[in-house]
């Protein structure tokens, strides 16, 4: 962790299948906005958000995959030096849920097994289209020693909470 007195820089990365809502979650958290239209590759690697927590100024550098996830080959540069990660699936898409395990393996191999992680079941506003139960998500997270939240980037459900929980886990460890 880069630390100069009371200032911390933390690298957080977002992983998960294409279309689960990674870019929307990032935009909701950092820019407080949501776009219904498809948000294509944004060409920006990361966004920065500053927090003041426990008398420390924390700069979160949050990396989006910018479309690489489509090919399931995320460059190792992306994972390097990560302090925490959010593994995201879509509760209306069972394939994206099944792929969480694969993403977890990628993370173990590239970022290390001790990097803090949180699993998010996104699009929880779409209850009528739900395919993956909350219990299934919670069980998977428990099996992998990860925290779990269901989120909605659209309705702003649990987004702040999830990032805060991740940052607090990272801080408690260091
Ligand atoms: P990414 O490929 O993982 O970055 O996914 P995007 O952030 O581009 O989102 C893919 C699509 O899902 C877009 O059409 C979004 O508007 C939609 N979407 C993202 N998050 C939510 C959400 O929480 N609820 C709903 N209903 N739609 C969402
Ligand atoms: Mg995206």
Tab-separated table of N, CA, C and O and ligand atoms in Angstrom, residues 18-19 21-24 38-42 64-67 69-70, ligand 2:
chain	number	residue	atom	x	y	z
A	18	UNK	N	-19.244	-9.342	-19.605
A	18	UNK	CA	-19.729	-8.162	-20.316
A	18	UNK	C	-21.218	-7.985	-19.998
A	18	UNK	O	-21.948	-8.973	-19.849
A	19	UNK	N	-21.651	-6.767	-19.863
A	19	UNK	CA	-23.060	-6.365	-19.701
A	19	UNK	C	-23.653	-6.577	-18.309
A	19	UNK	O	-24.844	-6.359	-18.101
A	21	UNK	N	-22.967	-4.793	-15.791
A	21	UNK	CA	-23.179	-3.456	-15.223
A	21	UNK	C	-21.956	-2.849	-14.553
A	21	UNK	O	-22.095	-1.909	-13.764
A	22	UNK	N	-20.782	-3.331	-14.901
A	22	UNK	CA	-19.551	-2.811	-14.280
A	22	UNK	C	-19.390	-1.311	-14.498
A	22	UNK	O	-19.124	-0.544	-13.565
A	23	UNK	N	-19.541	-0.897	-15.760
A	23	UNK	CA	-19.344	0.519	-16.078
A	23	UNK	C	-20.414	1.377	-15.395
A	23	UNK	O	-20.123	2.455	-14.872
A	24	UNK	N	-21.645	0.854	-15.357
A	24	UNK	CA	-22.735	1.600	-14.697
A	24	UNK	C	-22.496	1.722	-13.197
A	24	UNK	O	-22.805	2.761	-12.602
A	38	UNK	N	-26.764	1.566	-23.813
A	38	UNK	CA	-25.572	0.755	-23.659
A	38	UNK	C	-24.332	1.652	-23.552
A	38	UNK	O	-24.116	2.541	-24.371
A	39	UNK	N	-23.558	1.419	-22.518
A	39	UNK	CA	-22.343	2.205	-22.323
A	39	UNK	C	-21.202	1.406	-22.919
A	39	UNK	O	-20.737	0.440	-22.322
A	40	UNK	N	-20.778	1.760	-24.098
A	40	UNK	CA	-19.749	0.958	-24.758
A	40	UNK	C	-18.388	1.266	-24.144
A	40	UNK	O	-18.270	2.107	-23.264
A	41	UNK	N	-17.399	0.589	-24.619
A	41	UNK	CA	-16.032	0.771	-24.156
A	41	UNK	C	-15.730	2.253	-23.977
A	41	UNK	O	-15.865	3.034	-24.912
A	42	UNK	N	-15.371	2.618	-22.789
A	42	UNK	CA	-15.217	4.044	-22.538
A	42	UNK	C	-13.818	4.561	-22.841
A	42	UNK	O	-13.615	5.747	-22.951
A	64	UNK	N	-11.944	0.008	-14.599
A	64	UNK	CA	-12.972	-0.651	-15.381
A	64	UNK	C	-12.266	-1.433	-16.492
A	64	UNK	O	-11.188	-1.048	-16.923
A	65	UNK	N	-12.882	-2.527	-16.953
A	65	UNK	CA	-12.172	-3.365	-17.936
A	65	UNK	C	-12.234	-2.839	-19.368
A	65	UNK	O	-11.600	-3.402	-20.237
A	66	UNK	N	-12.995	-1.819	-19.605
A	66	UNK	CA	-13.063	-1.203	-20.936
A	66	UNK	C	-13.253	-2.204	-22.070
A	66	UNK	O	-12.650	-2.095	-23.126
A	67	UNK	N	-14.113	-3.187	-21.827
A	67	UNK	CA	-14.480	-4.105	-22.905
A	67	UNK	C	-13.616	-5.344	-23.078
A	67	UNK	O	-14.001	-6.268	-23.784
A	69	UNK	N	-13.193	-7.730	-21.162
A	69	UNK	CA	-13.801	-8.920	-20.575
A	69	UNK	C	-14.552	-9.760	-21.604
A	69	UNK	O	-14.769	-10.947	-21.415
A	70	UNK	N	-14.932	-9.119	-22.716
A	70	UNK	CA	-15.602	-9.840	-23.788
A	70	UNK	C	-14.779	-11.019	-24.278
A	70	UNK	O	-15.295	-12.019	-24.739
B	2	LIG	MG1	-18.213	-1.738	-19.411
